[in-house]
Short mmCIF file of C-alpha atoms in Angstrom, two decimals:
data_model
loop_
_atom_site.label_atom_id
_atom_site.label_comp_id
_atom_site.label_asym_id
_atom_site.label_seq_id
_atom_site.Cartn_x
_atom_site.Cartn_y
_atom_site.Cartn_z
CA MET A 119 26.08 10.06 -25.64
CA ILE A 120 23.56 8.02 -27.59
CA SER A 121 24.29 4.93 -25.50
CA LEU A 122 23.63 6.88 -22.27
CA LYS A 123 20.26 8.11 -23.57
CA PHE A 124 19.43 4.61 -24.77
CA SER A 125 20.35 3.14 -21.36
CA ILE A 126 18.18 5.67 -19.50
CA LEU A 127 15.24 5.02 -21.83
CA CYS A 128 15.57 1.26 -21.39
CA GLY A 129 15.72 1.67 -17.61
CA VAL A 130 12.57 3.82 -17.52
CA LEU A 131 10.69 1.37 -19.74
CA LEU A 132 11.79 -1.57 -17.59
CA LEU A 133 10.58 0.11 -14.39
CA ASN A 134 7.20 1.01 -15.94
CA ALA A 135 6.70 -2.48 -17.39
CA GLN A 136 6.11 -3.80 -13.87
CA ASN A 137 2.92 -1.71 -13.47
CA TYR A 138 0.44 -2.02 -16.28
CA THR A 139 -3.16 -2.97 -16.92
CA ARG A 140 -4.78 -4.38 -20.02
CA ASN A 141 -8.38 -3.49 -20.93
CA TRP A 142 -9.30 -1.43 -17.85
CA GLU A 143 -12.85 -0.08 -17.95
CA GLY A 144 -14.12 1.83 -14.96
CA SER A 145 -14.88 5.07 -13.22
CA ASP A 146 -14.12 6.95 -10.01
CA LEU A 147 -17.06 9.08 -8.92
CA PRO A 148 -17.78 10.53 -5.47
CA GLY A 149 -19.29 7.62 -3.53
CA HIS A 150 -18.74 4.98 -6.22
CA SER A 151 -15.65 3.49 -7.88
CA PHE A 152 -15.70 0.46 -10.13
CA ALA A 153 -13.62 -1.27 -12.78
CA LYS A 154 -13.23 -4.43 -14.78
CA PHE A 155 -9.87 -5.51 -16.13
CA GLU A 156 -8.12 -8.32 -17.99
CA ASP A 157 -4.58 -8.04 -16.68
CA PHE A 158 -4.23 -5.63 -13.74
CA ASN A 159 -0.63 -5.53 -12.56
CA GLY A 160 0.37 -2.80 -10.13
CA LYS A 161 -1.78 -0.60 -7.91
CA GLN A 162 -4.48 2.02 -8.11
CA ASP A 163 -5.27 4.55 -5.34
CA PHE A 164 -8.67 6.16 -4.80
CA LYS A 165 -9.46 9.03 -2.41
CA ILE A 166 -12.65 8.85 -0.37
CA LYS A 167 -14.43 12.06 -1.33
CA LEU A 168 -16.36 13.14 1.76
CA ASP A 169 -16.31 16.18 4.02
CA LYS A 170 -13.61 16.42 6.67
CA ASN A 171 -15.36 14.90 9.71
CA ASP A 172 -17.77 12.55 7.94
CA SER A 173 -18.09 9.00 9.20
CA PHE A 174 -19.10 6.55 6.49
CA ILE A 175 -20.14 3.07 5.43
CA PHE A 176 -17.74 1.42 2.95
CA ASN A 177 -19.13 -1.45 0.81
CA TYR A 178 -16.95 -3.52 -1.49
CA THR A 179 -17.35 -6.41 -3.91
CA ALA A 180 -14.69 -8.00 -6.09
CA THR A 181 -14.45 -10.96 -8.42
CA VAL A 182 -11.09 -12.47 -9.33
CA LYS A 183 -10.96 -14.95 -12.21
CA LYS A 184 -7.17 -15.29 -12.10
CA GLY A 185 -4.19 -13.63 -10.47
CA GLU A 186 -4.08 -11.82 -7.13
CA LEU A 187 -6.11 -8.82 -5.97
CA ARG A 188 -5.83 -6.99 -2.63
CA LEU A 189 -7.82 -4.10 -1.15
CA GLU A 190 -6.50 -1.80 1.58
CA VAL A 191 -8.36 1.04 3.30
CA LYS A 192 -6.02 3.55 4.93
CA SER A 193 -5.92 6.82 6.81
CA PRO A 194 -2.84 8.76 7.94
CA ALA A 195 -3.17 6.93 11.28
CA GLY A 196 -2.85 3.50 9.66
CA THR A 197 -4.51 0.68 7.76
CA VAL A 198 -8.09 -0.16 8.79
CA LEU A 199 -8.71 -3.01 6.32
CA THR A 200 -6.61 -5.41 4.28
CA LYS A 201 -8.51 -7.91 2.15
CA ASP A 202 -7.13 -10.48 -0.30
CA PHE A 203 -9.75 -11.64 -2.80
CA LYS A 204 -10.22 -15.20 -4.00
CA GLU A 205 -13.04 -15.68 -6.52
CA THR A 206 -16.02 -13.45 -5.48
CA ASP A 207 -16.21 -11.76 -2.10
CA SER A 208 -17.88 -8.72 -0.57
CA GLY A 209 -18.12 -6.90 2.72
CA GLU A 210 -19.00 -3.76 4.59
CA LEU A 211 -16.99 -1.56 6.91
CA LYS A 212 -18.27 1.22 9.17
CA ILE A 213 -15.68 3.94 9.71
CA LEU A 214 -16.18 6.52 12.44
CA ASN A 215 -14.09 9.60 11.76
CA PRO A 216 -14.15 11.98 14.76
CA LYS A 217 -10.62 13.24 14.02
CA GLY A 218 -11.50 14.24 10.46
CA GLU A 219 -8.86 12.11 8.75
CA LYS A 220 -8.71 11.69 4.99
CA TYR A 221 -9.19 8.08 3.89
CA LYS A 222 -8.21 6.30 0.72
CA PHE A 223 -8.50 2.80 -0.63
CA ILE A 224 -5.95 1.02 -2.74
CA PHE A 225 -6.30 -1.96 -5.03
CA SER A 226 -3.08 -3.78 -5.81
CA ALA A 227 -2.82 -6.72 -8.16
CA LYS A 228 -0.55 -9.26 -9.76
CA HIS A 229 -1.84 -10.24 -13.18
CA ALA A 230 -5.45 -10.16 -11.98
CA GLU A 231 -8.48 -10.60 -14.19
CA GLY A 232 -11.86 -9.62 -12.81
CA ASN A 233 -13.66 -6.59 -11.43
CA PHE A 234 -14.41 -4.56 -8.32
CA ASP A 235 -17.21 -2.27 -7.17
CA VAL A 236 -16.82 0.05 -4.17
CA LYS A 237 -19.53 2.30 -2.74
CA TYR A 238 -19.32 4.56 0.28
CA LYS A 239 -21.75 6.96 1.86
CA LYS A 240 -21.90 9.32 4.77
CA ILE A 241 -23.55 8.01 7.93
#
């Protein structure tokens, strides 16, 4: 019985070891999400906190010193932006939302060091 418990524990730890981040400092506030990190490995989802039918402007900036960092902006209808970052990059996206969909943005990384800053506001 001990070997079964030990095997399950090792399996859980192995699965969780693939998604970790070292020295993450950041915040997720309505209209503004930001973070800096030393070794971001995995993914982090953020909900866009606006009223149901709000259209919005989405601004993003990211700096990658090493590793890989990707940003995706999604709604239930599909992906509206996919951006892979190399060094420092920024952009703006205008999203019209007549159907009242809920949007989210996702950062995924493979051993990335750097930071990101995302701001969005109702149009």
